[in-house]
Amino acid sequence: MISRLGALYVALATLLFPAAAGAADILNINPENSAFYDSLGIVSDKMTSGWGVSPTSCYRLEKSGLDSADSGCVVSNDGVWNLKPLSSITGKFFAGNEEKAVIPGSSGLVYYKGANLFLFEDGYAAYSDSFAFYYQFKQIETEQLKQSQIFRAYAKYRLGKWAIEAGKDNVALGSGEYGGLLLSTNAEPYPLIKLATEEPLDFLGKWDITLMNGWLLWNKQQDPSNSNVFAMRMTYSPASWLELGGTKITHYGGAGRPQYQTNEYLQLISGFGEHVSGKYNNDGILSFDATLRLPLDMLFPSVKSFTLYDEEAAGDVATFFTDTPSGVQRESFFYFGQPSNMSGMTLAFEDDFFRLEYQRICYGFYLHSQYPYEGYAYQGVSMGGITGTNSRTLVYSHMHRFSGQTRLKYQIGRYEDPKSPHLDESPLQMVRDFIVVEPQSRFGLYDVSLYMRYDKTTNYDTNDLPNQYTIIAEDKDFYTLGILVTMVF
């Protein structure tokens, strides 16, 4: 049976607190809410900045160029409390024949062979557009796992154009469908503290800055448990058609690893000492990206937006100010080792949103001498690209809006793991082709959607960790059916 925690919470919240109307301006819109973010892609031609930050908020969308009619948000600045102890209840049922699988971009939703039931209940309290407190409970019932947990819980406070958030949440940085190569919405929420612009800064264009430290509290792994991730991102939009960004990730700490004092964090995040053995030998990853919005509507009036984006990343960066191992000659003023990249395009019409995205992740990316097995992952799910190190993906997706609240989204894609055999690895490669179909509609207070997926592999990787491979010469066919129902109060 599902834990009684969720049922007790629902009963008490409904009895003690009335549901209030409206929406909390700075409340984060959870990144696994694909229906919202896919629809946002249709109207994003009106945004002038902030294309590569998730989760976003209604307040941020408004300040980035959208009004409430465009984004679907209800924006209220009347200076009153908005209380919803019970905002929504979501049930997700999945049945499949693969031993273990994860749904990309779903904040770490992992399902197992057979029947899987997930329940979510959430609520919040918010004051105008300056403060929000959010919580989300989760219960899991499968043959392999029975668990109840606080899935999300955070407080967020806005001061001017900045907001500070502390609690348990997840963050994606980058322009891809699920974020970028360095930080995505694939892994589930983790404890964090985040300081970020909730409204772009104006100086010869628009600037956005994000600083975050996350605690990856997990001890069921071979790498040092309970490690940390520090993330920095800065984007600059000199014009509405261009956004330039840079992201730096430092994966550090954990059991048996060095601890740092406050005055050491500048050296920690700068990358000085990452390439030599010692206290600061951590996993530093750096990327630069660009998003270009072309005026295709001038030639084809039916086109609402046409966007190209590219991210170039490296897991072994040498610069003029970083240390170099003894006896090693620096190859250049600025050297990108372990180069990986993501490229994509989006095309939007009045009721259609198309995306084509390619990722190439090289051997050793997401792995480090201090984190050589699970690597840059949380609870067995990659913090970056879903397929992990030494992989290649190509995914095409299309979302169509029908009348009312009815949508249909489908994806067609291919994963190659590993993209090339290396050293003493098996010469086998798994090629995985898949198709996903997701119809969704609203019936009164209920949002109902289906998740139908078919995967066909040539060879098969029996290791479910994203940065390890154990491939057998056996082809597989997998079928997954999901039913998702959300009741919104």
CSV table of C-alpha atoms in Angstrom, one decimal:
chain,number,residue,atom,x,y,z
A,1,MET,CA,0.0,0.0,0.0
A,2,ILE,CA,1.1,3.6,-0.6
A,3,SER,CA,2.2,5.4,2.5
A,4,ARG,CA,-0.6,7.1,4.5
A,5,LEU,CA,1.5,10.4,4.5
A,6,GLY,CA,0.0,11.7,1.3
A,7,ALA,CA,-3.6,10.9,2.2
A,8,LEU,CA,-3.2,12.4,5.7
A,9,TYR,CA,-1.7,15.5,4.2
A,10,VAL,CA,-4.5,15.9,1.7
A,11,ALA,CA,-7.2,15.5,4.3
A,12,LEU,CA,-5.7,18.0,6.8
A,13,ALA,CA,-4.9,20.6,4.1
A,14,THR,CA,-8.4,20.5,2.6
A,15,LEU,CA,-10.0,20.7,6.0
A,16,LEU,CA,-7.9,23.5,7.5
A,17,PHE,CA,-7.2,25.8,4.6
A,18,PRO,CA,-9.4,27.1,1.8
A,19,ALA,CA,-7.9,27.1,-1.7
A,20,ALA,CA,-7.0,30.6,-2.8
A,21,ALA,CA,-7.2,31.9,-6.3
A,22,GLY,CA,-4.3,33.2,-8.4
A,23,ALA,CA,-0.7,32.3,-8.8
A,24,ALA,CA,2.5,33.0,-6.9
A,25,ASP,CA,4.7,35.3,-9.1
A,26,ILE,CA,8.1,34.1,-8.1
A,27,LEU,CA,7.1,30.5,-7.5
A,28,ASN,CA,9.2,28.1,-9.6
A,29,ILE,CA,7.4,26.3,-12.4
A,30,ASN,CA,8.8,22.7,-11.9
A,31,PRO,CA,11.0,21.8,-14.9
A,32,GLU,CA,9.3,18.4,-15.5
A,33,ASN,CA,6.1,20.4,-16.4
A,34,SER,CA,6.8,19.6,-20.1
A,35,ALA,CA,3.4,20.9,-21.2
A,36,PHE,CA,4.1,24.4,-19.9
A,37,TYR,CA,7.7,24.6,-21.2
A,38,ASP,CA,6.8,23.2,-24.7
A,39,SER,CA,4.0,25.7,-25.0
A,40,LEU,CA,6.4,28.4,-23.8
A,41,GLY,CA,8.5,27.6,-26.8
A,42,ILE,CA,5.8,28.8,-29.1
A,43,VAL,CA,5.6,32.3,-27.5
A,44,SER,CA,9.3,32.6,-26.6
A,45,ASP,CA,9.8,34.9,-29.6
A,46,LYS,CA,8.6,37.7,-27.4
A,47,MET,CA,11.2,37.0,-24.7
A,48,THR,CA,14.3,39.2,-24.8
A,49,SER,CA,16.5,37.2,-22.3
A,50,GLY,CA,16.6,34.2,-20.0
A,51,TRP,CA,16.1,31.5,-22.6
A,52,GLY,CA,18.5,29.1,-20.9
A,53,VAL,CA,17.4,29.0,-17.3
A,54,SER,CA,15.1,26.4,-15.7
A,55,PRO,CA,13.0,26.4,-13.6
A,56,THR,CA,11.6,29.8,-14.4
A,57,SER,CA,8.8,31.7,-12.7
A,58,CYS,CA,5.9,33.8,-13.8
A,59,TYR,CA,7.6,36.9,-12.5
A,60,ARG,CA,10.7,36.2,-14.5
A,61,LEU,CA,8.8,35.5,-17.7
A,62,GLU,CA,7.0,38.8,-17.3
A,63,LYS,CA,10.2,40.7,-16.8
A,64,SER,CA,11.8,38.9,-19.8
A,65,GLY,CA,9.2,40.2,-22.2
A,66,LEU,CA,6.1,38.1,-21.8
A,67,ASP,CA,2.8,39.1,-20.3
A,68,SER,CA,0.3,36.8,-18.6
A,69,ALA,CA,-1.7,36.2,-21.7
A,70,ASP,CA,1.4,34.9,-23.5
A,71,SER,CA,2.8,32.7,-20.8
A,72,GLY,CA,-0.4,31.4,-19.2
A,73,CYS,CA,0.6,32.8,-15.8
A,74,VAL,CA,-1.7,34.9,-13.6
A,75,VAL,CA,0.4,37.9,-12.5
A,76,SER,CA,-0.7,39.7,-9.4
A,77,ASN,CA,1.0,42.5,-7.6
A,78,ASP,CA,-1.6,43.3,-5.0
A,79,GLY,CA,0.6,42.7,-2.0
A,80,VAL,CA,-1.4,40.0,-0.3
A,81,TRP,CA,-0.7,36.5,0.9
A,82,ASN,CA,-1.7,33.6,-1.4
A,83,LEU,CA,-2.1,30.3,0.4
A,84,LYS,CA,-2.6,27.0,-1.2
A,85,PRO,CA,-1.6,24.2,1.2
A,86,LEU,CA,-3.0,21.8,-1.5
A,87,SER,CA,-2.2,23.0,-5.0
A,88,SER,CA,-2.4,19.8,-6.9
A,89,ILE,CA,-2.3,16.0,-6.7
A,90,THR,CA,-0.6,14.0,-9.4
A,91,GLY,CA,-0.7,10.3,-10.0
A,92,LYS,CA,1.7,8.6,-12.5
A,93,PHE,CA,1.3,5.0,-13.5
A,94,PHE,CA,4.0,3.3,-15.6
A,95,ALA,CA,4.3,-0.3,-16.9
A,96,GLY,CA,7.2,-1.5,-18.9
A,97,ASN,CA,9.3,-4.6,-19.7
A,98,GLU,CA,12.8,-3.0,-19.2
A,99,GLU,CA,14.5,-3.8,-15.9
A,100,LYS,CA,15.1,-0.1,-15.1
A,101,ALA,CA,14.7,3.1,-17.1
A,102,VAL,CA,14.7,6.8,-16.6
A,103,ILE,CA,12.5,9.3,-18.4
A,104,PRO,CA,14.6,12.2,-19.7
A,105,GLY,CA,13.8,15.7,-18.2
A,106,SER,CA,11.5,14.2,-15.6
A,107,SER,CA,13.5,15.2,-12.5
A,108,GLY,CA,14.8,11.7,-11.9
A,109,LEU,CA,11.7,9.7,-12.5
A,110,VAL,CA,13.0,6.1,-12.6
A,111,TYR,CA,10.6,3.2,-13.3
A,112,TYR,CA,11.2,-0.6,-13.1
A,113,LYS,CA,10.0,-3.7,-14.9
A,114,GLY,CA,6.3,-4.3,-14.1
A,115,ALA,CA,3.9,-1.8,-12.6
A,116,ASN,CA,5.0,1.5,-11.0
A,117,LEU,CA,2.9,4.0,-9.2
A,118,PHE,CA,4.0,7.5,-8.2
A,119,LEU,CA,1.9,10.0,-6.2
A,120,PHE,CA,2.8,13.7,-5.8
A,121,GLU,CA,1.1,16.3,-3.6
A,122,ASP,CA,2.2,19.9,-3.5
A,123,GLY,CA,1.3,23.3,-2.0
A,124,TYR,CA,2.7,26.7,-1.4
A,125,ALA,CA,2.5,30.0,0.5
A,126,ALA,CA,3.5,33.2,-1.3
A,127,TYR,CA,3.4,36.9,-0.6
A,128,SER,CA,2.8,39.0,-3.7
A,129,ASP,CA,6.0,38.8,-5.9
A,130,SER,CA,8.6,38.9,-3.1
A,131,PHE,CA,8.3,35.6,-1.2
A,132,ALA,CA,7.3,32.0,-1.9
A,133,PHE,CA,7.5,28.7,0.1
A,134,TYR,CA,6.8,25.5,-1.8
A,135,TYR,CA,6.7,21.8,-0.9
A,136,GLN,CA,6.0,18.6,-2.8
A,137,PHE,CA,5.6,15.1,-1.4
A,138,LYS,CA,6.2,12.0,-3.3
A,139,GLN,CA,5.3,8.3,-2.8
A,140,ILE,CA,6.6,5.4,-4.8
A,141,GLU,CA,5.1,1.9,-5.0
A,142,THR,CA,6.8,-0.7,-7.1
A,143,GLU,CA,7.8,-4.4,-6.7
A,144,GLN,CA,11.4,-3.2,-6.3
A,145,LEU,CA,10.9,0.0,-4.2
A,146,LYS,CA,8.5,1.4,-1.7
A,147,GLN,CA,9.3,4.9,-0.5
A,148,SER,CA,7.8,8.2,0.8
A,149,GLN,CA,9.8,11.4,0.6
A,150,ILE,CA,9.8,15.2,0.6
A,151,PHE,CA,10.6,15.5,-3.0
A,152,ARG,CA,10.8,19.3,-3.1
A,153,ALA,CA,10.8,22.0,-0.4
A,154,TYR,CA,12.3,25.5,-0.7
A,155,ALA,CA,11.9,29.1,0.3
A,156,LYS,CA,12.5,31.8,-2.2
A,157,TYR,CA,12.9,35.5,-1.5
A,158,ARG,CA,13.2,38.3,-4.1
A,159,LEU,CA,15.2,41.5,-3.3
A,160,GLY,CA,15.1,43.9,-6.3
A,161,LYS,CA,16.2,42.0,-9.4
A,162,TRP,CA,17.8,39.2,-7.4
A,163,ALA,CA,16.3,36.1,-5.7
A,164,ILE,CA,17.8,33.7,-3.2
A,165,GLU,CA,16.4,30.2,-2.9
A,166,ALA,CA,17.3,27.6,-0.3
A,167,GLY,CA,15.9,24.1,0.2
A,168,LYS,CA,15.5,21.1,-2.1
A,169,ASP,CA,15.1,21.7,-5.9
A,170,ASN,CA,16.8,21.1,-9.2
A,171,VAL,CA,18.2,23.5,-11.8
A,172,ALA,CA,19.0,23.3,-15.5
A,173,LEU,CA,21.4,25.7,-17.2
A,174,GLY,CA,21.5,25.8,-21.0
A,175,SER,CA,19.4,26.1,-24.1
A,176,GLY,CA,18.7,22.4,-24.8
A,177,GLU,CA,15.3,20.8,-24.2
A,178,TYR,CA,16.3,19.6,-20.8
A,179,GLY,CA,19.0,22.2,-20.1
A,180,GLY,CA,22.7,22.0,-21.1
A,181,LEU,CA,25.5,19.5,-21.1
A,182,LEU,CA,26.6,20.7,-17.6
A,183,LEU,CA,23.4,20.8,-15.7
A,184,SER,CA,20.1,19.4,-16.8
A,185,THR,CA,16.7,18.4,-15.4
A,186,ASN,CA,17.4,14.7,-15.7
A,187,ALA,CA,18.4,14.1,-12.1
A,188,GLU,CA,15.9,14.5,-9.2
A,189,PRO,CA,15.9,17.5,-6.8
A,190,TYR,CA,18.8,17.9,-4.3
A,191,PRO,CA,19.4,20.3,-1.3
A,192,LEU,CA,20.8,23.6,-2.6
A,193,ILE,CA,21.2,27.3,-2.1
A,194,LYS,CA,20.9,29.5,-5.2
A,195,LEU,CA,21.4,33.2,-5.9
A,196,ALA,CA,20.2,34.3,-9.3
A,197,THR,CA,18.7,37.2,-11.2
A,198,GLU,CA,15.0,37.0,-11.2
A,199,GLU,CA,14.9,39.9,-13.6
A,200,PRO,CA,17.6,40.7,-16.2
A,201,LEU,CA,20.2,43.3,-15.3
A,202,ASP,CA,20.4,46.2,-17.8
A,203,PHE,CA,23.8,47.4,-19.0
A,204,LEU,CA,24.4,47.7,-22.7
A,205,GLY,CA,22.0,44.8,-23.1
A,206,LYS,CA,20.5,42.3,-20.6
A,207,TRP,CA,22.5,40.1,-18.2
A,208,ASP,CA,21.6,37.1,-16.1
A,209,ILE,CA,23.7,35.4,-13.4
A,210,THR,CA,23.2,32.2,-11.5
A,211,LEU,CA,25.3,30.9,-8.6
A,212,MET,CA,24.4,27.6,-6.9
A,213,ASN,CA,25.8,25.1,-4.5
A,214,GLY,CA,24.1,21.7,-4.4
A,215,TRP,CA,24.6,18.8,-1.9
A,216,LEU,CA,24.4,15.4,-3.7
A,217,LEU,CA,23.4,13.4,-0.6
A,218,TRP,CA,23.7,9.8,-1.7
A,219,ASN,CA,25.8,7.0,-0.2
A,220,LYS,CA,24.9,4.0,-2.3
A,221,GLN,CA,27.8,4.4,-4.7
A,222,GLN,CA,31.5,3.5,-5.3
A,223,ASP,CA,32.6,7.1,-5.7
A,224,PRO,CA,33.0,9.4,-2.6
A,225,SER,CA,29.5,9.7,-1.2
A,226,ASN,CA,27.6,12.9,-0.4
A,227,SER,CA,29.6,15.1,-2.8
A,228,ASN,CA,28.8,18.7,-3.9
A,229,VAL,CA,28.3,20.6,-7.1
A,230,PHE,CA,29.0,24.3,-7.5
A,231,ALA,CA,27.5,26.0,-10.6
A,232,MET,CA,28.0,29.4,-12.1
A,233,ARG,CA,26.3,30.7,-15.2
A,234,MET,CA,26.3,34.1,-16.9
A,235,THR,CA,24.4,35.1,-20.0
A,236,TYR,CA,24.4,38.3,-22.0
A,237,SER,CA,21.8,39.4,-24.6
A,238,PRO,CA,23.1,42.5,-26.5
A,239,ALA,CA,19.9,42.3,-28.6
A,240,SER,CA,16.6,40.3,-28.7
A,241,TRP,CA,18.0,38.0,-31.3
A,242,LEU,CA,21.2,36.9,-29.6
A,243,GLU,CA,22.1,35.4,-26.2
A,244,LEU,CA,25.7,34.4,-25.2
A,245,GLY,CA,26.3,32.2,-22.2
A,246,GLY,CA,29.1,30.6,-20.1
A,247,THR,CA,28.7,27.9,-17.5
A,248,LYS,CA,31.2,26.5,-15.0
A,249,ILE,CA,30.6,23.4,-12.9
A,250,THR,CA,32.8,22.1,-10.1
A,251,HIS,CA,32.1,18.7,-8.7
A,252,TYR,CA,33.9,18.4,-5.4
A,253,GLY,CA,33.9,17.1,-1.9
A,254,GLY,CA,32.3,13.9,-0.5
A,255,ALA,CA,33.4,11.3,2.0
A,256,GLY,CA,37.2,11.2,2.4
A,257,ARG,CA,37.7,14.3,0.2
A,258,PRO,CA,39.1,17.7,1.4
A,259,GLN,CA,36.8,20.1,3.2
A,260,TYR,CA,37.1,23.8,2.4
A,261,GLN,CA,36.9,27.0,4.4
A,262,THR,CA,34.9,30.0,3.2
A,263,ASN,CA,38.1,31.8,2.0
A,264,GLU,CA,39.1,28.8,-0.1
A,265,TYR,CA,36.0,28.8,-2.4
A,266,LEU,CA,37.3,31.4,-4.8
A,267,GLN,CA,40.3,29.1,-5.6
A,268,LEU,CA,38.0,26.1,-5.6
A,269,ILE,CA,35.6,27.5,-8.3
A,270,SER,CA,38.3,29.2,-10.3
A,271,GLY,CA,39.8,25.9,-11.4
A,272,PHE,CA,43.3,26.7,-10.1
A,273,GLY,CA,44.7,23.4,-9.0
A,274,GLU,CA,42.3,21.1,-10.8
A,275,HIS,CA,45.0,19.6,-13.0
A,276,VAL,CA,47.5,18.6,-10.3
A,277,SER,CA,47.2,16.2,-7.4
A,278,GLY,CA,46.3,17.9,-4.1
A,279,LYS,CA,43.5,19.6,-2.2
A,280,TYR,CA,41.9,21.3,-5.2
A,281,ASN,CA,42.0,18.4,-7.6
A,282,ASN,CA,38.3,18.3,-8.4
A,283,ASP,CA,36.2,17.8,-11.5
A,284,GLY,CA,35.8,21.1,-13.3
A,285,ILE,CA,33.6,21.4,-16.4
A,286,LEU,CA,33.3,24.5,-18.6
A,287,SER,CA,31.1,25.4,-21.5
A,288,PHE,CA,30.2,28.4,-23.8
A,289,ASP,CA,27.0,28.6,-25.7
A,290,ALA,CA,25.2,30.9,-28.1
A,291,THR,CA,21.5,31.1,-29.0
A,292,LEU,CA,20.6,32.9,-32.3
A,293,ARG,CA,17.1,33.9,-33.2
A,294,LEU,CA,16.8,34.4,-37.0
A,295,PRO,CA,14.0,36.6,-38.5
A,296,LEU,CA,12.6,33.8,-40.7
A,297,ASP,CA,9.1,35.4,-40.2
A,298,MET,CA,10.2,38.1,-42.7
A,299,LEU,CA,10.2,35.5,-45.4
A,300,PHE,CA,7.5,33.3,-44.1
A,301,PRO,CA,4.9,35.2,-42.0
A,302,SER,CA,3.5,32.0,-40.5
A,303,VAL,CA,6.7,31.4,-38.7
A,304,LYS,CA,6.7,32.8,-35.1
A,305,SER,CA,10.4,32.0,-34.3
A,306,PHE,CA,13.4,30.2,-35.6
A,307,THR,CA,16.2,29.5,-33.2
A,308,LEU,CA,19.7,28.0,-33.5
A,309,TYR,CA,21.8,27.1,-30.5
A,310,ASP,CA,25.1,25.6,-29.8
A,311,GLU,CA,27.1,24.7,-26.6
A,312,GLU,CA,30.8,23.8,-26.7
A,313,ALA,CA,32.0,22.1,-23.5
A,314,ALA,CA,35.2,20.7,-22.0
A,315,GLY,CA,36.0,18.5,-19.1
A,316,ASP,CA,39.7,19.3,-18.9
A,317,VAL,CA,40.3,23.0,-19.4
A,318,ALA,CA,43.7,24.6,-19.2
A,319,THR,CA,44.1,28.4,-19.1
A,320,PHE,CA,46.8,30.8,-18.5
A,321,PHE,CA,46.0,31.0,-14.7
A,322,THR,CA,45.5,27.3,-13.9
A,323,ASP,CA,48.2,24.9,-12.7
A,324,THR,CA,49.9,22.5,-15.1
A,325,PRO,CA,51.2,19.1,-14.0
A,326,SER,CA,55.0,18.9,-13.7
A,327,GLY,CA,56.7,18.0,-16.9
A,328,VAL,CA,53.6,18.7,-19.0
A,329,GLN,CA,53.9,21.5,-21.6
A,330,ARG,CA,50.8,23.7,-22.0
A,331,GLU,CA,49.6,23.4,-25.6
A,332,SER,CA,48.0,26.8,-25.9
A,333,PHE,CA,46.9,29.9,-24.0
A,334,PHE,CA,43.4,28.3,-23.7
A,335,TYR,CA,43.0,24.6,-24.2
A,336,PHE,CA,39.8,22.6,-24.3
A,337,GLY,CA,40.3,18.9,-23.4
A,338,GLN,CA,37.6,16.2,-23.7
A,339,PRO,CA,35.6,18.4,-26.0
A,340,SER,CA,31.8,17.8,-26.2
A,341,ASN,CA,29.0,19.7,-27.8
A,342,MET,CA,25.3,20.1,-28.2
A,343,SER,CA,23.6,21.7,-31.2
A,344,GLY,CA,20.0,22.3,-31.9
A,345,MET,CA,17.3,24.3,-33.6
A,346,THR,CA,13.7,25.2,-32.8
A,347,LEU,CA,10.9,26.3,-35.1
A,348,ALA,CA,7.6,27.6,-33.9
A,349,PHE,CA,4.3,28.3,-35.6
A,350,GLU,CA,1.0,29.5,-34.1
A,351,ASP,CA,0.2,26.0,-32.7
A,352,ASP,CA,3.3,24.0,-33.4
A,353,PHE,CA,6.7,23.7,-31.9
A,354,PHE,CA,9.5,21.7,-33.5
A,355,ARG,CA,13.0,20.9,-32.1
A,356,LEU,CA,15.9,19.0,-33.4
A,357,GLU,CA,18.8,18.4,-31.0
A,358,TYR,CA,22.2,16.6,-31.3
A,359,GLN,CA,24.6,15.8,-28.5
A,360,ARG,CA,28.1,14.4,-28.7
A,361,ILE,CA,29.8,13.6,-25.4
A,362,CYS,CA,33.4,12.4,-25.6
A,363,TYR,CA,35.2,9.7,-23.7
A,364,GLY,CA,36.0,10.7,-20.1
A,365,PHE,CA,33.5,13.6,-19.9
A,366,TYR,CA,31.6,13.4,-16.6
A,367,LEU,CA,34.4,11.2,-15.1
A,368,HIS,CA,37.4,12.3,-13.0
A,369,SER,CA,40.2,10.6,-11.1
A,370,GLN,CA,38.4,11.4,-7.9
A,371,TYR,CA,35.0,10.3,-9.2
A,372,PRO,CA,35.9,7.5,-11.7
A,373,TYR,CA,32.8,5.3,-11.5
A,374,GLU,CA,29.4,7.0,-11.1
A,375,GLY,CA,31.1,10.3,-12.0
A,376,TYR,CA,29.0,13.3,-12.5
A,377,ALA,CA,25.7,11.7,-11.6
A,378,TYR,CA,23.1,11.8,-8.8
A,379,GLN,CA,21.3,8.7,-7.6
A,380,GLY,CA,22.4,6.9,-10.8
A,381,VAL,CA,21.1,9.5,-13.2
A,382,SER,CA,23.4,11.9,-15.1
A,383,MET,CA,23.4,15.5,-14.0
A,384,GLY,CA,24.2,16.5,-17.6
A,385,GLY,CA,23.3,14.6,-20.8
A,386,ILE,CA,21.0,11.7,-20.2
A,387,THR,CA,23.3,9.1,-21.9
A,388,GLY,CA,26.4,10.1,-20.0
A,389,THR,CA,30.0,9.8,-21.1
A,390,ASN,CA,31.2,8.6,-24.6
A,391,SER,CA,27.8,8.9,-26.2
A,392,ARG,CA,25.9,10.4,-29.1
A,393,THR,CA,22.2,11.3,-29.3
A,394,LEU,CA,19.9,12.8,-31.9
A,395,VAL,CA,16.3,13.6,-31.0
A,396,TYR,CA,13.5,15.2,-33.0
A,397,SER,CA,10.4,16.4,-31.3
A,398,HIS,CA,7.1,18.1,-32.3
A,399,MET,CA,4.3,19.5,-30.1
A,400,HIS,CA,1.0,20.5,-31.6
A,401,ARG,CA,-1.7,22.4,-29.8
A,402,PHE,CA,-5.3,21.6,-30.7
A,403,SER,CA,-8.3,23.7,-29.5
A,404,GLY,CA,-8.6,24.3,-25.8
A,405,GLN,CA,-6.2,22.4,-23.5
A,406,THR,CA,-5.5,19.5,-25.9
A,407,ARG,CA,-1.9,18.8,-27.0
A,408,LEU,CA,0.0,16.1,-28.8
A,409,LYS,CA,3.8,15.7,-28.5
A,410,TYR,CA,6.0,13.0,-30.0
A,411,GLN,CA,9.7,12.3,-30.1
A,412,ILE,CA,11.8,10.2,-32.4
A,413,GLY,CA,15.4,9.6,-31.5
A,414,ARG,CA,18.6,7.6,-31.4
A,415,TYR,CA,21.2,6.9,-28.7
A,416,GLU,CA,24.6,5.5,-29.4
A,417,ASP,CA,26.4,4.2,-26.2
A,418,PRO,CA,29.3,4.2,-26.4
A,419,LYS,CA,29.8,6.2,-29.6
A,420,SER,CA,33.2,4.6,-30.1
A,421,PRO,CA,35.0,1.8,-28.3
A,422,HIS,CA,38.0,3.0,-26.2
A,423,LEU,CA,41.0,1.2,-24.7
A,424,ASP,CA,40.0,-2.0,-23.0
A,425,GLU,CA,36.2,-1.5,-23.4
A,426,SER,CA,34.1,-4.0,-25.3
A,427,PRO,CA,34.1,-3.4,-29.0
A,428,LEU,CA,30.3,-3.6,-29.0
A,429,GLN,CA,28.1,-0.6,-29.3
A,430,MET,CA,24.5,-0.2,-28.3
A,431,VAL,CA,22.3,1.7,-30.8
A,432,ARG,CA,19.0,2.5,-29.3
A,433,ASP,CA,16.2,3.9,-31.5
A,434,PHE,CA,13.0,5.1,-29.9
A,435,ILE,CA,9.7,6.8,-30.4
A,436,VAL,CA,7.6,8.5,-27.7
A,437,VAL,CA,4.0,9.7,-28.1
A,438,GLU,CA,2.3,11.9,-25.4
A,439,PRO,CA,-1.3,13.1,-25.9
A,440,GLN,CA,-2.6,15.4,-23.2
A,441,SER,CA,-5.9,17.2,-22.5
A,442,ARG,CA,-7.8,18.9,-19.6
A,443,PHE,CA,-11.1,17.7,-18.3
A,444,GLY,CA,-12.4,20.2,-15.8
A,445,LEU,CA,-10.0,20.1,-12.9
A,446,TYR,CA,-8.0,17.2,-14.3
A,447,ASP,CA,-5.0,17.2,-16.7
A,448,VAL,CA,-4.8,13.7,-18.3
A,449,SER,CA,-1.9,12.5,-20.5
A,450,LEU,CA,-0.6,9.2,-21.8
A,451,TYR,CA,3.1,8.2,-22.2
A,452,MET,CA,3.6,5.6,-24.9
A,453,ARG,CA,7.2,4.6,-25.7
A,454,TYR,CA,8.9,1.9,-27.9
A,455,ASP,CA,12.6,1.3,-27.8
A,456,LYS,CA,14.6,-1.0,-30.2
A,457,THR,CA,18.2,-1.7,-29.5
A,458,THR,CA,21.0,-3.3,-31.5
A,459,ASN,CA,23.1,-4.9,-28.7
A,460,TYR,CA,22.2,-3.9,-25.2
A,461,ASP,CA,23.9,-2.1,-22.3
A,462,THR,CA,23.1,-4.1,-19.1
A,463,ASN,CA,24.7,-1.4,-16.9
A,464,ASP,CA,22.1,1.2,-15.9
A,465,LEU,CA,24.7,3.8,-14.8
A,466,PRO,CA,25.1,6.6,-17.3
A,467,ASN,CA,28.9,6.6,-17.2
A,468,GLN,CA,29.6,2.9,-17.3
A,469,TYR,CA,28.9,0.3,-20.1
A,470,THR,CA,28.4,-3.5,-20.0
A,471,ILE,CA,27.2,-4.3,-23.5
A,472,ILE,CA,26.0,-7.7,-24.6
A,473,ALA,CA,25.5,-9.0,-28.2
A,474,GLU,CA,21.7,-9.2,-27.8
A,475,ASP,CA,19.0,-7.1,-29.4
A,476,LYS,CA,16.1,-5.9,-27.3
A,477,ASP,CA,12.6,-4.5,-27.7
A,478,PHE,CA,11.0,-2.4,-24.9
A,479,TYR,CA,7.5,-1.2,-24.5
A,480,THR,CA,6.4,1.4,-21.9
A,481,LEU,CA,2.9,2.7,-21.2
A,482,GLY,CA,2.2,5.5,-18.7
A,483,ILE,CA,-1.0,7.3,-17.5
A,484,LEU,CA,-0.6,10.6,-15.8
A,485,VAL,CA,-3.4,12.4,-14.0
A,486,THR,CA,-3.2,15.8,-12.2
A,487,MET,CA,-6.0,17.4,-10.2
A,488,VAL,CA,-5.4,21.1,-9.9
A,489,PHE,CA,-7.1,22.9,-7.0
